mmCIF file of C-alpha atoms in Angstrom:
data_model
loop_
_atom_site.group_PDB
_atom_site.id
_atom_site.type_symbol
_atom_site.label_atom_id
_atom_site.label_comp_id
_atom_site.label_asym_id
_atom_site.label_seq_id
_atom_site.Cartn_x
_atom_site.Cartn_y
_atom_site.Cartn_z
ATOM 1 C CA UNK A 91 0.000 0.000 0.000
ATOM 2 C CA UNK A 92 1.277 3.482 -0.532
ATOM 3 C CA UNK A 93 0.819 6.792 0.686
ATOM 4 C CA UNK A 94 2.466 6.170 4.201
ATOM 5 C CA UNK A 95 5.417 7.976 6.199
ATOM 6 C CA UNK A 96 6.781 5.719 8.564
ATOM 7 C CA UNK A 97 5.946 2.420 9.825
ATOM 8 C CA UNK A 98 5.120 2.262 13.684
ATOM 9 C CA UNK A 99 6.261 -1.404 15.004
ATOM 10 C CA UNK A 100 4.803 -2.871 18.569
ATOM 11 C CA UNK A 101 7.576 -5.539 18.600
ATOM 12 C CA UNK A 102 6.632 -7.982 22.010
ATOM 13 C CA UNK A 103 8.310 -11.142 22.924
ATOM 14 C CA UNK A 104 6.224 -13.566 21.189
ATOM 15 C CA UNK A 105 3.973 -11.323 18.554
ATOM 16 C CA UNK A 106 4.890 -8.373 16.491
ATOM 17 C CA UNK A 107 2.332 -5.616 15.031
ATOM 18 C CA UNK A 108 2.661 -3.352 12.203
ATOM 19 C CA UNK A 109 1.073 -0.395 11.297
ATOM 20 C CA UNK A 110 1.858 1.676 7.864
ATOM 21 C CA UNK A 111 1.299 4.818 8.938
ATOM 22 C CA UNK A 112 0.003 8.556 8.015
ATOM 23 C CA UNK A 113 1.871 11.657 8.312
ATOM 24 C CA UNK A 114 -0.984 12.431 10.598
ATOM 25 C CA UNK A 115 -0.729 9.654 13.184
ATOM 26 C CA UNK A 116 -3.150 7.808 11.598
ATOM 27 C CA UNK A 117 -2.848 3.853 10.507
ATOM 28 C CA UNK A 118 -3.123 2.815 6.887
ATOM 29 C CA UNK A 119 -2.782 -0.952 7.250
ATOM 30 C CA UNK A 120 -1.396 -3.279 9.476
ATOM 31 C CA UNK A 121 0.121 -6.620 9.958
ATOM 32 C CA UNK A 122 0.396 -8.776 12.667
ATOM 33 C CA UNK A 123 2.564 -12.386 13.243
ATOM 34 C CA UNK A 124 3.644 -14.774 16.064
ATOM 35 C CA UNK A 125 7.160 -13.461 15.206
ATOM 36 C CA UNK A 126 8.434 -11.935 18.172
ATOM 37 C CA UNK A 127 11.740 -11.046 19.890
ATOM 38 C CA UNK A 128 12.504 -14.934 20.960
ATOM 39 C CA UNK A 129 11.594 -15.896 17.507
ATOM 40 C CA UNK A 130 14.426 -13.943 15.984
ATOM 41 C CA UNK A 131 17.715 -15.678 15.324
ATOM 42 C CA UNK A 132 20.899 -14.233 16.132
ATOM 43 C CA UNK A 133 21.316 -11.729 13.358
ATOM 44 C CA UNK A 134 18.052 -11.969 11.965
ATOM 45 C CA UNK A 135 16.245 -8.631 12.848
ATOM 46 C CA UNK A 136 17.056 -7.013 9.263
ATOM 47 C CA UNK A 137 15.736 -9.738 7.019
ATOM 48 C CA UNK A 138 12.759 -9.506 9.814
ATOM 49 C CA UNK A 139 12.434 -5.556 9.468
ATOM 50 C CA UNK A 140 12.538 -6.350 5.766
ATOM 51 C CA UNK A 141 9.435 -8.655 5.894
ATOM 52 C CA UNK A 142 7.687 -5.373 7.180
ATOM 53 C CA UNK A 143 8.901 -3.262 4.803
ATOM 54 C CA UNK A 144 7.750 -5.939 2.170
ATOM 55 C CA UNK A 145 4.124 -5.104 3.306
ATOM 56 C CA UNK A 146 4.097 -1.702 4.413
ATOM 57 C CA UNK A 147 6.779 -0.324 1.950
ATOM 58 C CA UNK A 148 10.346 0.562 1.542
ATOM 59 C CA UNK A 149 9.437 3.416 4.391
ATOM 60 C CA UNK A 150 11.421 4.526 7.710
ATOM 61 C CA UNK A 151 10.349 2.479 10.713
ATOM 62 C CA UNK A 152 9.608 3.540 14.629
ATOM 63 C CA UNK A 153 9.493 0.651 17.273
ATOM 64 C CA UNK A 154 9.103 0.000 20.796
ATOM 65 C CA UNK A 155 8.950 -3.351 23.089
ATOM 66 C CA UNK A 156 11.455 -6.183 23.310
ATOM 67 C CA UNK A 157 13.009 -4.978 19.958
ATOM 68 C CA UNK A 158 15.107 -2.552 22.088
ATOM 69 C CA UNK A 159 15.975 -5.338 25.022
ATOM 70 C CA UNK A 160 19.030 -7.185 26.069
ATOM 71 C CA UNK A 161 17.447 -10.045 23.682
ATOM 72 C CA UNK A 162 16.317 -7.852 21.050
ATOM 73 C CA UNK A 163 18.129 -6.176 18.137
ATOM 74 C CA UNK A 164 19.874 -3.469 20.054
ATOM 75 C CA UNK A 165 19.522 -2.384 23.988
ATOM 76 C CA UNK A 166 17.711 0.721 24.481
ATOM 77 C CA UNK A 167 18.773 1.615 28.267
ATOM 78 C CA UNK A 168 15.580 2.575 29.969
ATOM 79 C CA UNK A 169 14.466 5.794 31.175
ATOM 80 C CA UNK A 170 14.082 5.951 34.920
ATOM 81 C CA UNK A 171 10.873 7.013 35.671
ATOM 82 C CA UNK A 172 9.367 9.928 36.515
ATOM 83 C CA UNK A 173 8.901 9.464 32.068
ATOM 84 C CA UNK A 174 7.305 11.386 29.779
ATOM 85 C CA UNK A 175 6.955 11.255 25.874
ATOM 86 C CA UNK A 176 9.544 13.926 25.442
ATOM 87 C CA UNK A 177 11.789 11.730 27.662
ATOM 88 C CA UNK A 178 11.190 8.555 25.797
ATOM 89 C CA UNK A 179 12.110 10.229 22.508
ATOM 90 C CA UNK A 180 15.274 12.181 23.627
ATOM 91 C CA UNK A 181 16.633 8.834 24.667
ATOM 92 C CA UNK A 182 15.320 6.791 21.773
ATOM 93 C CA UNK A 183 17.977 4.532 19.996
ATOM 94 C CA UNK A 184 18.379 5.485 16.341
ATOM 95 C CA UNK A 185 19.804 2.879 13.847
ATOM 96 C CA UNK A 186 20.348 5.402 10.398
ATOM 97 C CA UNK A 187 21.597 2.178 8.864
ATOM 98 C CA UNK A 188 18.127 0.689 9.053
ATOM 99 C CA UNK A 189 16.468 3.716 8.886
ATOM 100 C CA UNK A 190 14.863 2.166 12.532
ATOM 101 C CA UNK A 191 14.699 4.569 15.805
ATOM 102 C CA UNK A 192 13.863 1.890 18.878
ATOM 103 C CA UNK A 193 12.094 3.418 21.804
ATOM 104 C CA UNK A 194 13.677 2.835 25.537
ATOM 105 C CA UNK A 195 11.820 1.194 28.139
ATOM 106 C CA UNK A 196 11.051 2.783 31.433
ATOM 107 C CA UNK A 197 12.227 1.981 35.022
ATOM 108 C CA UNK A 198 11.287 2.613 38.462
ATOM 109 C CA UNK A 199 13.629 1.893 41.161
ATOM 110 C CA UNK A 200 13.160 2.580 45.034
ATOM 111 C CA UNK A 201 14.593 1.435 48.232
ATOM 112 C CA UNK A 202 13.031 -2.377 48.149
ATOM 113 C CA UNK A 203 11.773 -2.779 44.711
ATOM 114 C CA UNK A 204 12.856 -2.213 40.910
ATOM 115 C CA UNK A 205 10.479 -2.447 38.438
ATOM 116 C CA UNK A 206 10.756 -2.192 34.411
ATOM 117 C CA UNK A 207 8.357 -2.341 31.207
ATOM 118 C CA UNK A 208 9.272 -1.965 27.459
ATOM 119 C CA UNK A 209 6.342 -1.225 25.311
ATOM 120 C CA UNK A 210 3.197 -0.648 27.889
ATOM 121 C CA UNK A 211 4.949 2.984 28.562
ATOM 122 C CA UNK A 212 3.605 3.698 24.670
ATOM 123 C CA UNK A 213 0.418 2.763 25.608
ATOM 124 C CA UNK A 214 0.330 4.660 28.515
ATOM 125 C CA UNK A 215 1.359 7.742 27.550
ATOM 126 C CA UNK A 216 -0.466 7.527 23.973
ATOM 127 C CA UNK A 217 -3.453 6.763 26.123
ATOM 128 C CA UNK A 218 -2.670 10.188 28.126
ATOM 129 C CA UNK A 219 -2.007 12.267 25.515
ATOM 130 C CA UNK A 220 -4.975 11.303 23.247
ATOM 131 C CA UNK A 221 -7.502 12.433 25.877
ATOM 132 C CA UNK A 222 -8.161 8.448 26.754
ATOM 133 C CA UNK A 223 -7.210 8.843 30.384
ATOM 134 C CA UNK A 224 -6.398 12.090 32.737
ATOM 135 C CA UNK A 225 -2.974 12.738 33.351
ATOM 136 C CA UNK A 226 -3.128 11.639 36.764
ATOM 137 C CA UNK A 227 -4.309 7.516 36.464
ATOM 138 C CA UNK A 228 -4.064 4.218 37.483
ATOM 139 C CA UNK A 229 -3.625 1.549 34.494
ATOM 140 C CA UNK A 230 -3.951 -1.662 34.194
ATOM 141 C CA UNK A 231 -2.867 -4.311 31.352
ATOM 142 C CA UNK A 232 -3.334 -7.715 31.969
ATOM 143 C CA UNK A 233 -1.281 -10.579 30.589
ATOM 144 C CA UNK A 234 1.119 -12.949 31.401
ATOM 145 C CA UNK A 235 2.654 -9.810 33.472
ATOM 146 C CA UNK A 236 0.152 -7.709 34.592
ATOM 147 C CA UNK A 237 1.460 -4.003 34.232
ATOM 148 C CA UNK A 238 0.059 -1.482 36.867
ATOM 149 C CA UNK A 239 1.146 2.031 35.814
ATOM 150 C CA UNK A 240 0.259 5.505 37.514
ATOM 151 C CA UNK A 241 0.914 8.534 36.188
ATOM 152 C CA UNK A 242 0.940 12.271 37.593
ATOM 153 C CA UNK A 243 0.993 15.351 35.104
ATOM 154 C CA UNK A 244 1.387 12.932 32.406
ATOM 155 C CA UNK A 245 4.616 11.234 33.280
ATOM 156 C CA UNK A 246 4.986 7.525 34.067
ATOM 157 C CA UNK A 247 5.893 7.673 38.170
ATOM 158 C CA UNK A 248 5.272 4.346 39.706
ATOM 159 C CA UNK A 249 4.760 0.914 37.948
ATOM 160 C CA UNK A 250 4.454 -2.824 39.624
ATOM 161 C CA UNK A 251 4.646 -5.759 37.607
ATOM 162 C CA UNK A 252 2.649 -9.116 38.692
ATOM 163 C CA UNK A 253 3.720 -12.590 37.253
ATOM 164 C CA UNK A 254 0.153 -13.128 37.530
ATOM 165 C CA UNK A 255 -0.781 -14.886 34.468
ATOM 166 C CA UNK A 256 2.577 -16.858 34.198
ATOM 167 C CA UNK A 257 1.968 -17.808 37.401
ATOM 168 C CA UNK A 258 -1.315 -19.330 36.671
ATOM 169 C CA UNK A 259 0.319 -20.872 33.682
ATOM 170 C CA UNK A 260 2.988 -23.224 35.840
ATOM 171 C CA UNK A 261 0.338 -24.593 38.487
ATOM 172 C CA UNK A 262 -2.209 -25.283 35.759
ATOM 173 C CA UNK A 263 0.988 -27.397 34.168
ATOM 174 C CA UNK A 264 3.001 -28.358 36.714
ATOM 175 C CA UNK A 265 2.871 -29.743 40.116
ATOM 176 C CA UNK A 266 0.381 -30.955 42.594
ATOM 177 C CA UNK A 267 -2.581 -28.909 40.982
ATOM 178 C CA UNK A 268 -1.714 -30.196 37.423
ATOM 179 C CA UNK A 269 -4.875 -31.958 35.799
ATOM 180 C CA UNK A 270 -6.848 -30.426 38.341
ATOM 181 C CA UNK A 271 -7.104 -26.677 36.334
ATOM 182 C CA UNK A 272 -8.164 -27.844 33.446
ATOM 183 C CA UNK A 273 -11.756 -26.627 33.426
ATOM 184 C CA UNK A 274 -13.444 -23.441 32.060
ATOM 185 C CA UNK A 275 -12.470 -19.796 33.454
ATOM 186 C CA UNK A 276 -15.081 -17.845 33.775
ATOM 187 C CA UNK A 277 -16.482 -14.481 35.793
ATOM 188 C CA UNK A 278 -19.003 -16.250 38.250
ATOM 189 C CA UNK A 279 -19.547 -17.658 42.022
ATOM 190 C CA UNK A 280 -16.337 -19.596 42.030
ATOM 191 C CA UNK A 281 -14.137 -17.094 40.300
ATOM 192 C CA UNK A 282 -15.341 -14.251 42.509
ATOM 193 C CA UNK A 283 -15.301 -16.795 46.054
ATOM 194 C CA UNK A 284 -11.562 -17.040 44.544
ATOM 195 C CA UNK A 285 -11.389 -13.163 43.950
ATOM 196 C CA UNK A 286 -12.462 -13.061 47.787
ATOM 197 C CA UNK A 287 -9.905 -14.920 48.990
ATOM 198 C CA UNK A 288 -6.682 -14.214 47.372
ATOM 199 C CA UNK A 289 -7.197 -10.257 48.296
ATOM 200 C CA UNK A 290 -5.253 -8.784 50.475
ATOM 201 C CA UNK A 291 -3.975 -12.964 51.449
ATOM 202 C CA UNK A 292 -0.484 -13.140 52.645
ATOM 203 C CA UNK A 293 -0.850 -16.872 52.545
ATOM 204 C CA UNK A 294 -1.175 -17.145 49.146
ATOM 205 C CA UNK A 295 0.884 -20.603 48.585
ATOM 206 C CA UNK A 296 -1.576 -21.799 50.937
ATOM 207 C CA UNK A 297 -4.324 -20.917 49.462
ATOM 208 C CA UNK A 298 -3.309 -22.525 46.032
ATOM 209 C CA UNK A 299 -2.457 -25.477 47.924
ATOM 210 C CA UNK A 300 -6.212 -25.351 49.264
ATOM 211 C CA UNK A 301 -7.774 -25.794 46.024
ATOM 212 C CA UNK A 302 -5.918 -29.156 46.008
ATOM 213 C CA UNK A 303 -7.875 -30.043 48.652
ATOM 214 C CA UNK A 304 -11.117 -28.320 48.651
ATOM 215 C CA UNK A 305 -11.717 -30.279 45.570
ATOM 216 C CA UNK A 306 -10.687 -33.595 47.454
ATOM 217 C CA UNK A 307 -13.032 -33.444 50.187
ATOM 218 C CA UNK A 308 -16.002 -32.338 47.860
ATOM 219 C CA UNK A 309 -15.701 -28.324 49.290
ATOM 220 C CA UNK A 310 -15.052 -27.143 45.368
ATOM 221 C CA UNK A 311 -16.451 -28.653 41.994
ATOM 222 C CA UNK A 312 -13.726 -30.197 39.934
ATOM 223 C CA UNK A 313 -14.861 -28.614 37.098
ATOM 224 C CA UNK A 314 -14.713 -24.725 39.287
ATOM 225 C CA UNK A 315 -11.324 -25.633 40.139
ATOM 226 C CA UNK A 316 -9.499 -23.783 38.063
ATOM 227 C CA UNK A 317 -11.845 -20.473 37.860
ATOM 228 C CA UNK A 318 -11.622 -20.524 41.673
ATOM 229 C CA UNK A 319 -7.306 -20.568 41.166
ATOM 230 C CA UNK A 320 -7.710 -17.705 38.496
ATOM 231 C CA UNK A 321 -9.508 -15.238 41.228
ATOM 232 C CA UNK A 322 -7.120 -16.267 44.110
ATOM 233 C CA UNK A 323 -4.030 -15.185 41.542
ATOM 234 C CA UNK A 324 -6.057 -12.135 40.325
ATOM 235 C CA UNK A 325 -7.536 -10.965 43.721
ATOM 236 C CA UNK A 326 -3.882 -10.755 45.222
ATOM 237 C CA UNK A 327 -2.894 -9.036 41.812
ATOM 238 C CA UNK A 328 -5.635 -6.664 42.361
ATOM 239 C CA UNK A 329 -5.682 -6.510 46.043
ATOM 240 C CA UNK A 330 -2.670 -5.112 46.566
ATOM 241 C CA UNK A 331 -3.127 -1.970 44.850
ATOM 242 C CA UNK A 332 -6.325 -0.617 47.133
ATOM 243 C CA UNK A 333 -8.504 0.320 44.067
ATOM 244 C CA UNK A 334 -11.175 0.815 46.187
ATOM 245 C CA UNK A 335 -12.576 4.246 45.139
ATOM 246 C CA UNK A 336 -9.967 4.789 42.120
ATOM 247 C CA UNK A 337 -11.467 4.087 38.498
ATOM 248 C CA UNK A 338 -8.595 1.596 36.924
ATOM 249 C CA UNK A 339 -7.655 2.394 32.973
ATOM 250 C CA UNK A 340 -7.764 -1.036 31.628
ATOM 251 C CA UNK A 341 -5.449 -1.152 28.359
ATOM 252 C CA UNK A 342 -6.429 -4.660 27.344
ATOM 253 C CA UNK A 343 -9.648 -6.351 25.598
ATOM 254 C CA UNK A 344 -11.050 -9.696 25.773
ATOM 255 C CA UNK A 345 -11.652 -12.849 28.533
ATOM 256 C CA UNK A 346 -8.645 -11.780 30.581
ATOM 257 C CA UNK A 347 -9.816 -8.396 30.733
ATOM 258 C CA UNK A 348 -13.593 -9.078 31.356
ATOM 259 C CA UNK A 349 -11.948 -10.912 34.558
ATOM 260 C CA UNK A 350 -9.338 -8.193 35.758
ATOM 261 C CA UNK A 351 -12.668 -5.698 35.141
ATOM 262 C CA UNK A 352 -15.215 -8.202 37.672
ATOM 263 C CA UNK A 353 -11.973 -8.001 40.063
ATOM 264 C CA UNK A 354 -11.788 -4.565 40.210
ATOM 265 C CA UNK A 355 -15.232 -3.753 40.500
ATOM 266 C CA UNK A 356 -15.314 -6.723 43.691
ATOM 267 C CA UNK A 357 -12.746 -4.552 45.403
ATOM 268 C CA UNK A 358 -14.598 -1.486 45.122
ATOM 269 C CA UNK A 359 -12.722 0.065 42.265
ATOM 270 C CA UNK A 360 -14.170 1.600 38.429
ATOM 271 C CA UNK A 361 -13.297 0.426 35.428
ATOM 272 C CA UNK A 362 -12.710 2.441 32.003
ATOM 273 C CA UNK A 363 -11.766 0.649 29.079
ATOM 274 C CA UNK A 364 -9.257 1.915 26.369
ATOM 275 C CA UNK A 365 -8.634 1.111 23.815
ATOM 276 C CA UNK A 366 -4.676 -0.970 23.885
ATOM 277 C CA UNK A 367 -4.082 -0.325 20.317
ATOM 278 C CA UNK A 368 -5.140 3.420 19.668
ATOM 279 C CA UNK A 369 -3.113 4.310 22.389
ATOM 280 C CA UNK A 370 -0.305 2.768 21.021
ATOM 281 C CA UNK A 371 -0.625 4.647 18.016
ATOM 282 C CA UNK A 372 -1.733 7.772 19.418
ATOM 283 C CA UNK A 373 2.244 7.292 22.053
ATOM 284 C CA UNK A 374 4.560 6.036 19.107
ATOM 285 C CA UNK A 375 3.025 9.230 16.965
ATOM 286 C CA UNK A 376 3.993 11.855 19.938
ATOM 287 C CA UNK A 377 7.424 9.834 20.442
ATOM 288 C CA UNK A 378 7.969 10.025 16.129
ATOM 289 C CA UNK A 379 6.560 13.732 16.841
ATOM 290 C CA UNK A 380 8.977 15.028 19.796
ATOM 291 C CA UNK A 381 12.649 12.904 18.364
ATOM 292 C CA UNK A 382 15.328 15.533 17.664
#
């Protein structure tokens, strides 16, 4: 397709997404594949640039995510956080032999905790910026690692990653719960009785361990097991940022976010849905806007 100016790329660990884009910020076209970061071979990321280019045209490129990791193309050393767009693209790593400029990551370091994201800062700051969420805001983005991210003014100030879904992931797979999570997740009693429980739990291994035996002496349906496990995991995800009273940006769609949203609304908190992929757009625009 012709008629675009750059191409904006949302390069994650396992997918990739493409958009040929306007001079005015807005998308053309777009491409998405299962080739991510880990599916790049060592010394692979121009042919896989050039795949891009193949659809979206011979055009210059703009890219944020695990592209610019220590297991990406080139490191992009993050931005410590407080983080704004203007911050992002002074420190943005510019390849003029591939025509590519990789956006940094941000971190967030105090006294007992580090904390670091590469491509949800786009989001969040598109999502800002576009008049999707005030400048001071609580986001959420569910997904293997859940990404809370506040903001003040409009800059990126605190952010707390949860292994959340990952974690789900190994007990369903591995262990002394495997074969017992294999049944439908779902928003309902046992999700929410699940929800319930895991917030504000500082037992949580032994409340995992619990569904183990709940379902053994006939206290939880087999087939609720593993809806009951998902709202343990997300309650303590969600629990231990006190949403009660705060309306929660959610920058995700689908089952997984249907789930963080009945969480958050159990706990006392409001949800407002945005839209993950305009925001994008709307952040790598202002980034591509603001380099020097």
């Amino acid at each position: 397709m012709s008629g675009g100016a750059y191409i904006a790329i949302d390069w994650g660990t396992t997918n990739r997404r493409a958009w040929l884009m306007a001079a005015d910020g807005s998308a053309l076209d777009t491409m998405r594949d299962d080739r991510g970061a880990l599916s790049i071979p060592p010394g692979g990321w121009p042919a896989a640039l050039a795949e891009i280019r193949a659809r979206h045209g011979d055009l210059p490129a703009i890219a944020a995510g695990m592209v610019g990791s220590t297991r990406g193309w080139r490191e992009a050393p993050y931005v410590p956080a407080p983080a704004d767009a203007r911050a992002l693209a002074e420190a943005a790593l510019v390849l003029p032999e591939d025509r590519l400029t990789i956006v940094p990551g941000v971190s967030c370091a105090a006294a007992m905790r580090a904390d670091v994201m590469r491509g949800e800062e786009v989001q969040v700051l598109g999502a800002v910026l576009a008049g999707m969420a005030p400048a001071d805001a609580l986001f959420a983005q569910p997904g293997t690692h859940n990404k809370w991210v506040r903001t003040t003014g409009g800059r990126i100030t605190e952010i707390a990653t949860a292994m959340t879904g990952e974690l789900f992931a190994l007990v369903r797979d591995h262990g002394i719960l495997s074969g017992m999570l294999d049944g439908p997740v779902a928003d309902g009693p046992a999700f929410r009785d699940g929800v319930a429980r895991g917030a504000g739990a500082t037992d949580l291994t032994v409340a995992l361990f619990g569904v183990r035996a709940a379902v053994l002496l006939g206290r939880l349906a087999p087939d609720d097991a593993a809806a009951y496990a998902s709202g343990l995991l997300i309650g303590a995800d969600v629990g231990a940022q006190d949403v009660a009273g705060e309306t929660v940006h959610l920058l995700a769609g689908g089952a997984l976010a249907d789930l963080y949203a009945a969480a958050i609304t159990a706990r006392g908190g409001a949800v407002a849905a945005v839209d993950s992929h305009a925001a994008f757009l709307a952040g790598i625009h202002a980034i591509r806007e603001l380099l020097p």
